[in-house]
Structure formats: C-alpha cells, structure tokens
Short mmCIF file of N, CA and C in Angstrom, two decimals:
data_model
loop_
_atom_site.label_atom_id
_atom_site.label_comp_id
_atom_site.label_asym_id
_atom_site.label_seq_id
_atom_site.Cartn_x
_atom_site.Cartn_y
_atom_site.Cartn_z
N UNK Q 1 9.20 70.56 -19.98
CA UNK Q 1 8.25 70.19 -18.95
C UNK Q 1 8.87 69.21 -17.94
N UNK Q 2 9.64 68.24 -18.44
CA UNK Q 2 10.28 67.27 -17.55
C UNK Q 2 11.32 67.93 -16.66
N UNK Q 3 12.02 68.91 -17.20
CA UNK Q 3 13.02 69.61 -16.41
C UNK Q 3 12.35 70.37 -15.27
N UNK Q 4 11.21 70.98 -15.54
CA UNK Q 4 10.47 71.70 -14.51
C UNK Q 4 9.99 70.74 -13.41
N UNK Q 5 9.45 69.59 -13.80
CA UNK Q 5 9.01 68.58 -12.84
C UNK Q 5 10.18 68.07 -12.00
N UNK Q 6 11.32 67.84 -12.65
CA UNK Q 6 12.51 67.36 -11.95
C UNK Q 6 12.98 68.39 -10.93
N UNK Q 7 12.99 69.67 -11.32
CA UNK Q 7 13.43 70.72 -10.41
C UNK Q 7 12.48 70.82 -9.21
N UNK Q 8 11.16 70.73 -9.46
CA UNK Q 8 10.20 70.78 -8.36
C UNK Q 8 10.37 69.57 -7.44
N UNK Q 9 10.62 68.41 -8.01
CA UNK Q 9 10.84 67.20 -7.20
C UNK Q 9 12.10 67.34 -6.35
N UNK Q 10 13.16 67.91 -6.93
CA UNK Q 10 14.40 68.11 -6.18
C UNK Q 10 14.20 69.11 -5.05
N UNK Q 11 13.40 70.14 -5.30
CA UNK Q 11 13.12 71.12 -4.25
C UNK Q 11 12.32 70.49 -3.12
N UNK Q 12 11.32 69.66 -3.46
CA UNK Q 12 10.54 68.96 -2.44
C UNK Q 12 11.43 68.02 -1.63
N UNK Q 13 12.29 67.30 -2.33
CA UNK Q 13 13.19 66.37 -1.66
C UNK Q 13 14.13 67.12 -0.71
N UNK Q 14 14.68 68.24 -1.17
CA UNK Q 14 15.58 69.03 -0.33
C UNK Q 14 14.83 69.55 0.90
N UNK Q 15 13.59 69.99 0.71
CA UNK Q 15 12.79 70.48 1.83
C UNK Q 15 12.54 69.36 2.84
N UNK Q 16 12.12 68.18 2.36
CA UNK Q 16 11.86 67.05 3.25
C UNK Q 16 13.12 66.61 3.99
N UNK Q 17 14.23 66.56 3.28
CA UNK Q 17 15.51 66.18 3.90
C UNK Q 17 15.88 67.17 5.00
N UNK Q 18 15.73 68.46 4.72
CA UNK Q 18 16.04 69.49 5.70
C UNK Q 18 15.12 69.39 6.91
N UNK Q 19 13.84 69.14 6.67
CA UNK Q 19 12.87 69.02 7.76
C UNK Q 19 13.24 67.85 8.68
N UNK Q 20 13.56 66.70 8.11
CA UNK Q 20 13.91 65.55 8.93
C UNK Q 20 15.24 65.73 9.64
N UNK Q 21 16.19 66.37 9.01
CA UNK Q 21 17.47 66.63 9.66
C UNK Q 21 17.27 67.58 10.84
N UNK Q 22 16.47 68.64 10.65
CA UNK Q 22 16.21 69.57 11.74
C UNK Q 22 15.47 68.89 12.89
N UNK Q 23 14.59 67.95 12.57
CA UNK Q 23 13.89 67.20 13.61
C UNK Q 23 14.89 66.39 14.43
N UNK Q 24 15.79 65.67 13.76
CA UNK Q 24 16.80 64.89 14.46
C UNK Q 24 17.68 65.76 15.35
N UNK Q 25 18.07 66.90 14.83
CA UNK Q 25 18.98 67.77 15.56
C UNK Q 25 18.31 68.39 16.79
N UNK Q 26 17.00 68.63 16.71
CA UNK Q 26 16.32 69.32 17.81
C UNK Q 26 15.75 68.39 18.87
N UNK Q 27 15.89 67.09 18.73
CA UNK Q 27 15.39 66.14 19.73
C UNK Q 27 16.11 66.37 21.06
N UNK Q 28 15.38 66.22 22.17
CA UNK Q 28 15.95 66.47 23.49
C UNK Q 28 16.91 65.40 23.99
N UNK Q 29 17.01 64.27 23.29
CA UNK Q 29 17.98 63.23 23.63
C UNK Q 29 19.18 63.38 22.70
N UNK Q 30 20.27 62.73 23.05
CA UNK Q 30 21.43 62.71 22.17
C UNK Q 30 21.13 61.86 20.94
N UNK Q 31 21.45 62.37 19.77
CA UNK Q 31 21.25 61.63 18.53
C UNK Q 31 22.55 61.63 17.75
N UNK Q 32 22.95 60.43 17.35
CA UNK Q 32 24.14 60.28 16.52
C UNK Q 32 23.78 59.35 15.37
N UNK Q 33 24.17 59.74 14.16
CA UNK Q 33 23.95 58.90 12.99
C UNK Q 33 25.31 58.53 12.43
N UNK Q 34 25.50 57.23 12.21
CA UNK Q 34 26.75 56.75 11.62
C UNK Q 34 26.41 55.99 10.34
N UNK Q 35 27.32 56.07 9.35
CA UNK Q 35 27.09 55.33 8.10
C UNK Q 35 27.43 53.85 8.31
N UNK Q 36 27.32 53.05 7.25
CA UNK Q 36 27.53 51.61 7.41
C UNK Q 36 28.98 51.24 7.71
N UNK Q 37 29.92 52.18 7.53
CA UNK Q 37 31.31 51.93 7.93
C UNK Q 37 31.59 52.45 9.34
N UNK Q 38 30.58 53.04 9.98
CA UNK Q 38 30.76 53.52 11.34
C UNK Q 38 31.24 54.96 11.44
N UNK Q 39 31.26 55.70 10.33
CA UNK Q 39 31.68 57.10 10.38
C UNK Q 39 30.50 58.00 10.73
N UNK Q 40 30.72 58.94 11.62
CA UNK Q 40 29.66 59.82 12.09
C UNK Q 40 29.24 60.80 11.00
N UNK Q 41 27.92 60.90 10.82
CA UNK Q 41 27.34 61.83 9.85
C UNK Q 41 26.53 62.93 10.52
N UNK Q 42 25.89 62.62 11.64
CA UNK Q 42 25.06 63.60 12.36
C UNK Q 42 25.33 63.47 13.84
N UNK Q 43 25.42 64.62 14.51
CA UNK Q 43 25.58 64.68 15.96
C UNK Q 43 24.80 65.89 16.42
N UNK Q 44 23.73 65.70 17.20
CA UNK Q 44 22.97 66.87 17.62
C UNK Q 44 23.61 67.53 18.83
N UNK Q 45 23.03 68.63 19.31
CA UNK Q 45 23.67 69.41 20.38
C UNK Q 45 23.72 68.65 21.70
N UNK Q 46 22.71 67.83 21.99
CA UNK Q 46 22.73 67.05 23.23
C UNK Q 46 23.85 66.01 23.16
N UNK Q 47 24.00 65.37 22.01
CA UNK Q 47 25.09 64.40 21.83
C UNK Q 47 26.44 65.10 21.93
N UNK Q 48 26.54 66.31 21.40
CA UNK Q 48 27.79 67.07 21.52
C UNK Q 48 28.13 67.31 22.99
N UNK Q 49 27.12 67.70 23.77
CA UNK Q 49 27.34 67.98 25.20
C UNK Q 49 27.78 66.72 25.94
N UNK Q 50 27.10 65.61 25.69
CA UNK Q 50 27.42 64.38 26.43
C UNK Q 50 28.75 63.76 26.01
N UNK Q 51 29.09 63.81 24.73
CA UNK Q 51 30.34 63.20 24.27
C UNK Q 51 31.53 64.13 24.43
N UNK Q 52 31.27 65.43 24.49
CA UNK Q 52 32.36 66.41 24.57
C UNK Q 52 32.95 66.75 23.21
N UNK Q 53 32.39 66.23 22.15
CA UNK Q 53 32.85 66.49 20.79
C UNK Q 53 31.83 67.38 20.08
N UNK Q 54 32.30 68.37 19.32
CA UNK Q 54 31.35 69.11 18.50
C UNK Q 54 31.26 68.44 17.14
N UNK Q 55 30.23 68.81 16.38
CA UNK Q 55 29.96 68.13 15.12
C UNK Q 55 31.15 68.23 14.16
N UNK Q 56 31.77 69.39 14.10
CA UNK Q 56 32.89 69.57 13.16
C UNK Q 56 34.05 68.62 13.48
N UNK Q 57 34.32 68.41 14.77
CA UNK Q 57 35.39 67.49 15.17
C UNK Q 57 35.00 66.03 14.91
N UNK Q 58 33.74 65.71 15.16
CA UNK Q 58 33.29 64.32 15.09
C UNK Q 58 32.94 63.86 13.68
N UNK Q 59 32.55 64.77 12.82
CA UNK Q 59 32.09 64.40 11.47
C UNK Q 59 33.17 63.62 10.73
N UNK Q 60 32.80 62.43 10.27
CA UNK Q 60 33.72 61.58 9.51
C UNK Q 60 34.58 60.66 10.35
N UNK Q 61 34.62 60.88 11.67
CA UNK Q 61 35.39 60.00 12.55
C UNK Q 61 34.60 58.72 12.82
N UNK Q 62 35.32 57.68 13.19
CA UNK Q 62 34.65 56.44 13.56
C UNK Q 62 33.93 56.68 14.89
N UNK Q 63 32.71 56.15 15.00
CA UNK Q 63 31.89 56.41 16.19
C UNK Q 63 32.58 55.97 17.48
N UNK Q 64 33.42 54.96 17.45
CA UNK Q 64 34.04 54.45 18.68
C UNK Q 64 35.02 55.45 19.28
N UNK Q 65 35.52 56.40 18.48
CA UNK Q 65 36.38 57.45 19.02
C UNK Q 65 35.58 58.46 19.82
N UNK Q 66 34.35 58.71 19.39
CA UNK Q 66 33.52 59.75 19.97
C UNK Q 66 32.57 59.19 21.02
N UNK Q 67 31.98 58.06 20.74
CA UNK Q 67 30.97 57.45 21.60
C UNK Q 67 31.62 56.29 22.34
N UNK Q 68 32.32 56.62 23.44
CA UNK Q 68 33.08 55.62 24.19
C UNK Q 68 32.24 55.04 25.32
N UNK Q 69 31.69 53.87 25.07
CA UNK Q 69 30.86 53.18 26.05
C UNK Q 69 31.69 52.18 26.84
N UNK Q 70 31.31 52.00 28.09
CA UNK Q 70 31.91 50.95 28.91
C UNK Q 70 30.86 50.49 29.90
N UNK Q 71 31.13 49.36 30.51
CA UNK Q 71 30.23 48.82 31.54
C UNK Q 71 30.50 49.57 32.83
N UNK Q 72 29.45 49.76 33.65
CA UNK Q 72 29.65 50.47 34.92
C UNK Q 72 30.62 49.72 35.84
N UNK Q 73 30.70 48.41 35.69
CA UNK Q 73 31.69 47.60 36.40
C UNK Q 73 32.88 47.46 35.45
N UNK Q 74 33.97 48.12 35.74
CA UNK Q 74 35.10 48.20 34.81
C UNK Q 74 35.71 46.85 34.45
N UNK Q 75 35.41 45.81 35.21
CA UNK Q 75 35.97 44.50 34.89
C UNK Q 75 35.13 43.75 33.85
N UNK Q 76 33.94 44.26 33.53
CA UNK Q 76 33.06 43.61 32.58
C UNK Q 76 33.03 44.36 31.26
N UNK Q 77 32.77 43.64 30.19
CA UNK Q 77 32.64 44.25 28.86
C UNK Q 77 31.18 44.60 28.61
N UNK Q 78 30.99 45.56 27.73
CA UNK Q 78 29.64 45.96 27.35
C UNK Q 78 29.46 45.73 25.86
N UNK Q 79 28.25 45.39 25.46
CA UNK Q 79 28.00 45.18 24.03
C UNK Q 79 28.01 46.53 23.33
N UNK Q 80 28.44 46.54 22.11
CA UNK Q 80 28.48 47.74 21.29
C UNK Q 80 27.18 47.77 20.47
N UNK Q 81 26.25 48.66 20.81
CA UNK Q 81 24.94 48.63 20.14
C UNK Q 81 25.02 48.96 18.64
N UNK Q 82 25.92 49.82 18.25
CA UNK Q 82 26.03 50.18 16.83
C UNK Q 82 26.57 49.00 16.03
N UNK Q 83 27.62 48.37 16.53
CA UNK Q 83 28.16 47.20 15.84
C UNK Q 83 27.11 46.09 15.77
N UNK Q 84 26.35 45.92 16.85
CA UNK Q 84 25.31 44.89 16.88
C UNK Q 84 24.25 45.16 15.81
N UNK Q 85 23.87 46.42 15.62
CA UNK Q 85 22.90 46.76 14.57
C UNK Q 85 23.48 46.46 13.20
N UNK Q 86 24.73 46.83 12.98
CA UNK Q 86 25.35 46.59 11.68
C UNK Q 86 25.50 45.10 11.40
N UNK Q 87 25.74 44.30 12.44
CA UNK Q 87 25.90 42.86 12.25
C UNK Q 87 24.58 42.12 12.10
N UNK Q 88 23.57 42.51 12.90
CA UNK Q 88 22.31 41.78 12.92
C UNK Q 88 21.22 42.41 12.05
N UNK Q 89 21.32 43.71 11.83
CA UNK Q 89 20.28 44.41 11.08
C UNK Q 89 19.04 44.68 11.90
N UNK Q 90 19.12 44.46 13.21
CA UNK Q 90 17.96 44.65 14.09
C UNK Q 90 18.24 45.75 15.10
N UNK Q 91 17.17 46.40 15.55
CA UNK Q 91 17.28 47.44 16.58
C UNK Q 91 17.81 46.82 17.87
N UNK Q 92 18.56 47.61 18.61
CA UNK Q 92 19.13 47.15 19.87
C UNK Q 92 18.53 47.95 21.01
N UNK Q 93 18.14 47.25 22.05
CA UNK Q 93 17.50 47.86 23.21
C UNK Q 93 18.55 48.36 24.21
N UNK Q 94 18.12 49.19 25.15
CA UNK Q 94 19.05 49.78 26.12
C UNK Q 94 19.76 48.74 26.98
N UNK Q 95 20.98 49.05 27.35
CA UNK Q 95 21.75 48.27 28.29
C UNK Q 95 21.86 49.13 29.56
N UNK Q 96 21.27 48.67 30.64
CA UNK Q 96 21.17 49.50 31.84
C UNK Q 96 22.51 49.72 32.54
N UNK Q 97 23.56 49.08 32.08
CA UNK Q 97 24.85 49.24 32.74
C UNK Q 97 25.81 50.10 31.92
N UNK Q 98 25.31 50.77 30.91
CA UNK Q 98 26.17 51.53 30.02
C UNK Q 98 26.60 52.85 30.64
N UNK Q 99 27.88 53.15 30.51
CA UNK Q 99 28.44 54.42 30.96
C UNK Q 99 29.18 55.03 29.77
N UNK Q 100 28.87 56.28 29.49
CA UNK Q 100 29.54 57.01 28.42
C UNK Q 100 30.64 57.85 29.03
N UNK Q 101 31.84 57.73 28.48
CA UNK Q 101 32.94 58.57 28.93
C UNK Q 101 33.15 59.65 27.88
N UNK Q 102 33.00 60.91 28.31
CA UNK Q 102 33.13 62.02 27.38
C UNK Q 102 34.60 62.32 27.09
N UNK Q 103 34.80 63.19 26.14
CA UNK Q 103 36.15 63.56 25.72
C UNK Q 103 36.98 64.11 26.88
N UNK Q 104 36.32 64.84 27.81
CA UNK Q 104 37.04 65.43 28.94
C UNK Q 104 37.04 64.54 30.18
N UNK Q 105 36.59 63.28 30.05
CA UNK Q 105 36.67 62.33 31.14
C UNK Q 105 35.42 62.23 32.01
N UNK Q 106 34.43 63.07 31.76
CA UNK Q 106 33.18 62.96 32.54
C UNK Q 106 32.48 61.66 32.18
N UNK Q 107 31.73 61.16 33.14
CA UNK Q 107 31.04 59.89 32.91
C UNK Q 107 29.54 60.08 33.13
N UNK Q 108 28.76 59.50 32.22
CA UNK Q 108 27.31 59.60 32.27
C UNK Q 108 26.70 58.21 32.18
N UNK Q 109 25.76 57.93 33.08
CA UNK Q 109 24.98 56.70 32.95
C UNK Q 109 23.99 56.92 31.82
N UNK Q 110 23.85 55.93 30.95
CA UNK Q 110 23.02 56.12 29.76
C UNK Q 110 21.90 55.12 29.65
N UNK Q 111 20.85 55.57 28.99
CA UNK Q 111 19.85 54.70 28.38
C UNK Q 111 20.04 54.94 26.90
N UNK Q 112 20.13 53.89 26.13
CA UNK Q 112 20.39 54.07 24.70
C UNK Q 112 19.59 53.08 23.87
N UNK Q 113 19.45 53.41 22.62
CA UNK Q 113 18.88 52.47 21.65
C UNK Q 113 19.49 52.80 20.29
N UNK Q 114 19.66 51.78 19.51
CA UNK Q 114 20.24 51.94 18.17
C UNK Q 114 19.34 51.21 17.18
N UNK Q 115 19.13 51.85 16.03
CA UNK Q 115 18.28 51.25 15.00
C UNK Q 115 18.93 51.42 13.64
N UNK Q 116 18.69 50.47 12.75
CA UNK Q 116 19.27 50.57 11.40
C UNK Q 116 18.53 51.62 10.56
N UNK Q 117 19.28 52.21 9.64
CA UNK Q 117 18.70 53.08 8.62
C UNK Q 117 18.82 52.30 7.32
N UNK Q 118 17.70 52.13 6.65
CA UNK Q 118 17.68 51.32 5.42
C UNK Q 118 17.35 52.19 4.22
N UNK Q 119 17.89 51.78 3.06
CA UNK Q 119 17.56 52.47 1.82
C UNK Q 119 16.29 51.87 1.23
N UNK Q 120 15.91 52.29 0.05
CA UNK Q 120 14.69 51.81 -0.58
C UNK Q 120 14.68 50.32 -0.86
N UNK Q 121 15.85 49.71 -1.00
CA UNK Q 121 15.94 48.27 -1.25
C UNK Q 121 16.03 47.45 0.04
N UNK Q 122 16.00 48.11 1.19
CA UNK Q 122 16.07 47.40 2.45
C UNK Q 122 17.48 47.14 2.96
N UNK Q 123 18.49 47.65 2.28
CA UNK Q 123 19.88 47.46 2.72
C UNK Q 123 20.22 48.49 3.79
N UNK Q 124 21.02 48.07 4.76
CA UNK Q 124 21.43 48.98 5.83
C UNK Q 124 22.46 49.97 5.28
N UNK Q 125 22.16 51.27 5.45
CA UNK Q 125 23.08 52.31 5.01
C UNK Q 125 23.62 53.11 6.18
N UNK Q 126 23.15 52.79 7.39
CA UNK Q 126 23.63 53.50 8.56
C UNK Q 126 22.89 53.07 9.81
N UNK Q 127 23.23 53.75 10.91
CA UNK Q 127 22.64 53.46 12.21
C UNK Q 127 22.32 54.78 12.89
N UNK Q 128 21.16 54.86 13.50
CA UNK Q 128 20.83 56.03 14.32
C UNK Q 128 20.86 55.57 15.78
N UNK Q 129 21.61 56.30 16.57
CA UNK Q 129 21.78 56.00 18.00
C UNK Q 129 21.12 57.13 18.78
N UNK Q 130 20.19 56.78 19.66
CA UNK Q 130 19.52 57.76 20.51
C UNK Q 130 19.85 57.40 21.95
N UNK Q 131 20.32 58.40 22.71
CA UNK Q 131 20.73 58.12 24.09
C UNK Q 131 20.44 59.32 24.97
N UNK Q 132 20.28 59.01 26.28
CA UNK Q 132 20.03 60.08 27.23
C UNK Q 132 20.80 59.84 28.51
N UNK Q 133 21.11 60.93 29.19
CA UNK Q 133 21.81 60.88 30.47
C UNK Q 133 20.80 60.55 31.56
N UNK Q 134 21.01 59.44 32.26
CA UNK Q 134 20.12 59.05 33.35
C UNK Q 134 20.89 58.97 34.67
N UNK Q 135 22.01 59.69 34.75
CA UNK Q 135 22.85 59.66 35.94
C UNK Q 135 22.08 60.09 37.17
N UNK Q 136 21.37 61.21 37.08
CA UNK Q 136 20.63 61.73 38.23
C UNK Q 136 19.50 60.77 38.62
N UNK Q 137 18.81 60.25 37.63
CA UNK Q 137 17.72 59.30 37.89
C UNK Q 137 18.25 58.05 38.59
N UNK Q 138 19.40 57.58 38.15
CA UNK Q 138 20.00 56.38 38.75
C UNK Q 138 20.43 56.65 40.19
N UNK Q 139 21.01 57.84 40.44
CA UNK Q 139 21.43 58.19 41.79
C UNK Q 139 20.24 58.29 42.72
N UNK Q 140 19.13 58.85 42.23
CA UNK Q 140 17.92 58.93 43.06
C UNK Q 140 17.37 57.54 43.38
N UNK Q 141 17.39 56.64 42.38
CA UNK Q 141 16.93 55.28 42.62
C UNK Q 141 17.78 54.58 43.68
N UNK Q 142 19.11 54.75 43.58
CA UNK Q 142 20.01 54.14 44.56
C UNK Q 142 19.77 54.72 45.96
N UNK Q 143 19.50 56.01 46.02
CA UNK Q 143 19.23 56.65 47.30
C UNK Q 143 17.93 56.10 47.90
N UNK Q 144 16.91 55.93 47.07
CA UNK Q 144 15.64 55.36 47.55
C UNK Q 144 15.83 53.92 48.03
N UNK Q 145 16.62 53.15 47.28
CA UNK Q 145 16.90 51.78 47.70
C UNK Q 145 17.61 51.77 49.05
N UNK Q 146 18.57 52.66 49.20
CA UNK Q 146 19.30 52.74 50.46
C UNK Q 146 18.35 53.08 51.61
N UNK Q 147 17.51 54.11 51.39
CA UNK Q 147 16.59 54.55 52.44
C UNK Q 147 15.53 53.50 52.76
N UNK Q 148 15.22 52.65 51.79
CA UNK Q 148 14.21 51.63 52.07
C UNK Q 148 14.73 50.54 53.01
N UNK Q 149 16.05 50.41 53.15
CA UNK Q 149 16.63 49.39 54.03
C UNK Q 149 17.46 49.96 55.18
N UNK Q 150 17.52 51.28 55.29
CA UNK Q 150 18.31 51.90 56.35
C UNK Q 150 17.48 52.95 57.08
N UNK Q 151 17.80 53.13 58.35
CA UNK Q 151 17.17 54.19 59.14
C UNK Q 151 17.76 55.52 58.69
N UNK Q 152 16.89 56.49 58.45
CA UNK Q 152 17.38 57.78 57.93
C UNK Q 152 18.18 58.56 58.96
N UNK Q 153 17.93 58.32 60.25
CA UNK Q 153 18.65 59.05 61.29
C UNK Q 153 20.00 58.42 61.60
N UNK Q 154 20.01 57.10 61.80
CA UNK Q 154 21.25 56.44 62.24
C UNK Q 154 22.04 55.80 61.11
N UNK Q 155 21.38 55.50 59.99
CA UNK Q 155 22.06 54.81 58.89
C UNK Q 155 22.15 53.31 59.10
N UNK Q 156 21.59 52.82 60.19
CA UNK Q 156 21.61 51.39 60.47
C UNK Q 156 20.52 50.69 59.66
N UNK Q 157 20.71 49.38 59.46
CA UNK Q 157 19.69 48.60 58.76
C UNK Q 157 18.38 48.66 59.53
N UNK Q 158 17.26 48.68 58.80
CA UNK Q 158 15.96 48.72 59.45
C UNK Q 158 15.26 47.36 59.39
N UNK Q 159 14.04 47.34 59.86
CA UNK Q 159 13.28 46.09 59.93
C UNK Q 159 13.05 45.49 58.54
N UNK Q 160 12.79 46.33 57.54
CA UNK Q 160 12.55 45.83 56.17
C UNK Q 160 13.75 45.04 55.67
N UNK Q 161 14.95 45.55 55.96
CA UNK Q 161 16.16 44.86 55.53
C UNK Q 161 16.24 43.48 56.19
N UNK Q 162 16.01 43.43 57.50
CA UNK Q 162 16.11 42.16 58.21
C UNK Q 162 15.06 41.16 57.73
N UNK Q 163 13.85 41.64 57.46
CA UNK Q 163 12.81 40.75 56.96
C UNK Q 163 13.18 40.20 55.60
N UNK Q 164 13.74 41.04 54.76
CA UNK Q 164 14.17 40.61 53.42
C UNK Q 164 15.30 39.58 53.51
N UNK Q 165 16.24 39.82 54.38
CA UNK Q 165 17.35 38.89 54.57
C UNK Q 165 16.87 37.56 55.14
N UNK Q 166 15.89 37.60 56.03
CA UNK Q 166 15.34 36.35 56.60
C UNK Q 166 14.68 35.52 55.49
N UNK Q 167 13.98 36.19 54.59
CA UNK Q 167 13.37 35.47 53.45
C UNK Q 167 14.44 34.80 52.60
N UNK Q 168 15.52 35.48 52.39
CA UNK Q 168 16.62 34.91 51.58
C UNK Q 168 17.23 33.71 52.28
N UNK Q 169 17.42 33.83 53.57
CA UNK Q 169 18.04 32.74 54.33
C UNK Q 169 17.13 31.52 54.42
N UNK Q 170 15.83 31.74 54.46
CA UNK Q 170 14.89 30.61 54.54
C UNK Q 170 14.87 29.89 53.21
#
C-alpha cells in the first residue's frame, strides 16, 4: 500500500514539476534560472533569442557567459542582479540603464528583475531572472522627448525648450 501511495505521489510531483517548467518556458518575457553557483538550468525561447544562446549551449554554463549585462554608458558599471540576489537573498528591481549584449553582438535595452528560489527550509537554491527587450519602447520615448522640445519641421528648439531652460536658469 505504501509503495502505491509513493508511486502516486511521485507521479503527482512529476506532473506539477512539468506544469511549472512549461509555464516558465512559455512566458512571453525572457526567463533564465540559475542555481546557487550561477550555472544556468533553464532558458526559455525568448531568452534564447535575446542572448543568442540556445538551451543546449547555455545549460550548465555560468550565467555571466550567457547573460552579458552592461551599462548603457560604457564608462559606468552596472550592478549584477543575479549576484545581488545570491548575496542579499532579496529580489532585485529593474535597472533602467541595463543593456544586454547577445552572443552575436546585438544589443538590447532591458527591463529585468531577479528573485531568489528557496527550498522548503528557506535556503536559496537558485535565482530566476525575468527580462524583456524594451529597445523600441525606449527609442519611442526618446523620440517623443526630442519632439517635445524641437520643431518637427526645422528641428530647432521650440518655445517649450526655452521656457524649461529659463526655469533652470532662474
């Protein structure tokens, strides 16, 4: 009887594990899971596209080889959200200046967040990193900012720009 209960419990556990893994893989944002040593365990298709690495290549590698973040200003350093989670044990919020450099050299502006994965005793056993490409959104925002201070026909500064500058000077 105990063997039957154990087998049913193992089947339920396998089903639940598969369901949650499929959920992670099918999310529309990039998802990467690293263990507590920083080795990649999960990489969904969006993360594969953005990093340029497929799961087979990335599996078992240190996340810093695959997930190469830098600050949009190359002279400044950027915080490493995965390392910060492993060190602090707390979720890390997005850094608006993060740029991901893919394997083939493409660059994507990112919004990201990293959270710890804990076992039943509360110990950190890994990190889940969720990120999305916001390059187009950022370019549109910059274009709107430009148009709000420049004439669309001539490209010269407009009245709004001068009023804003006068406020700064005062």
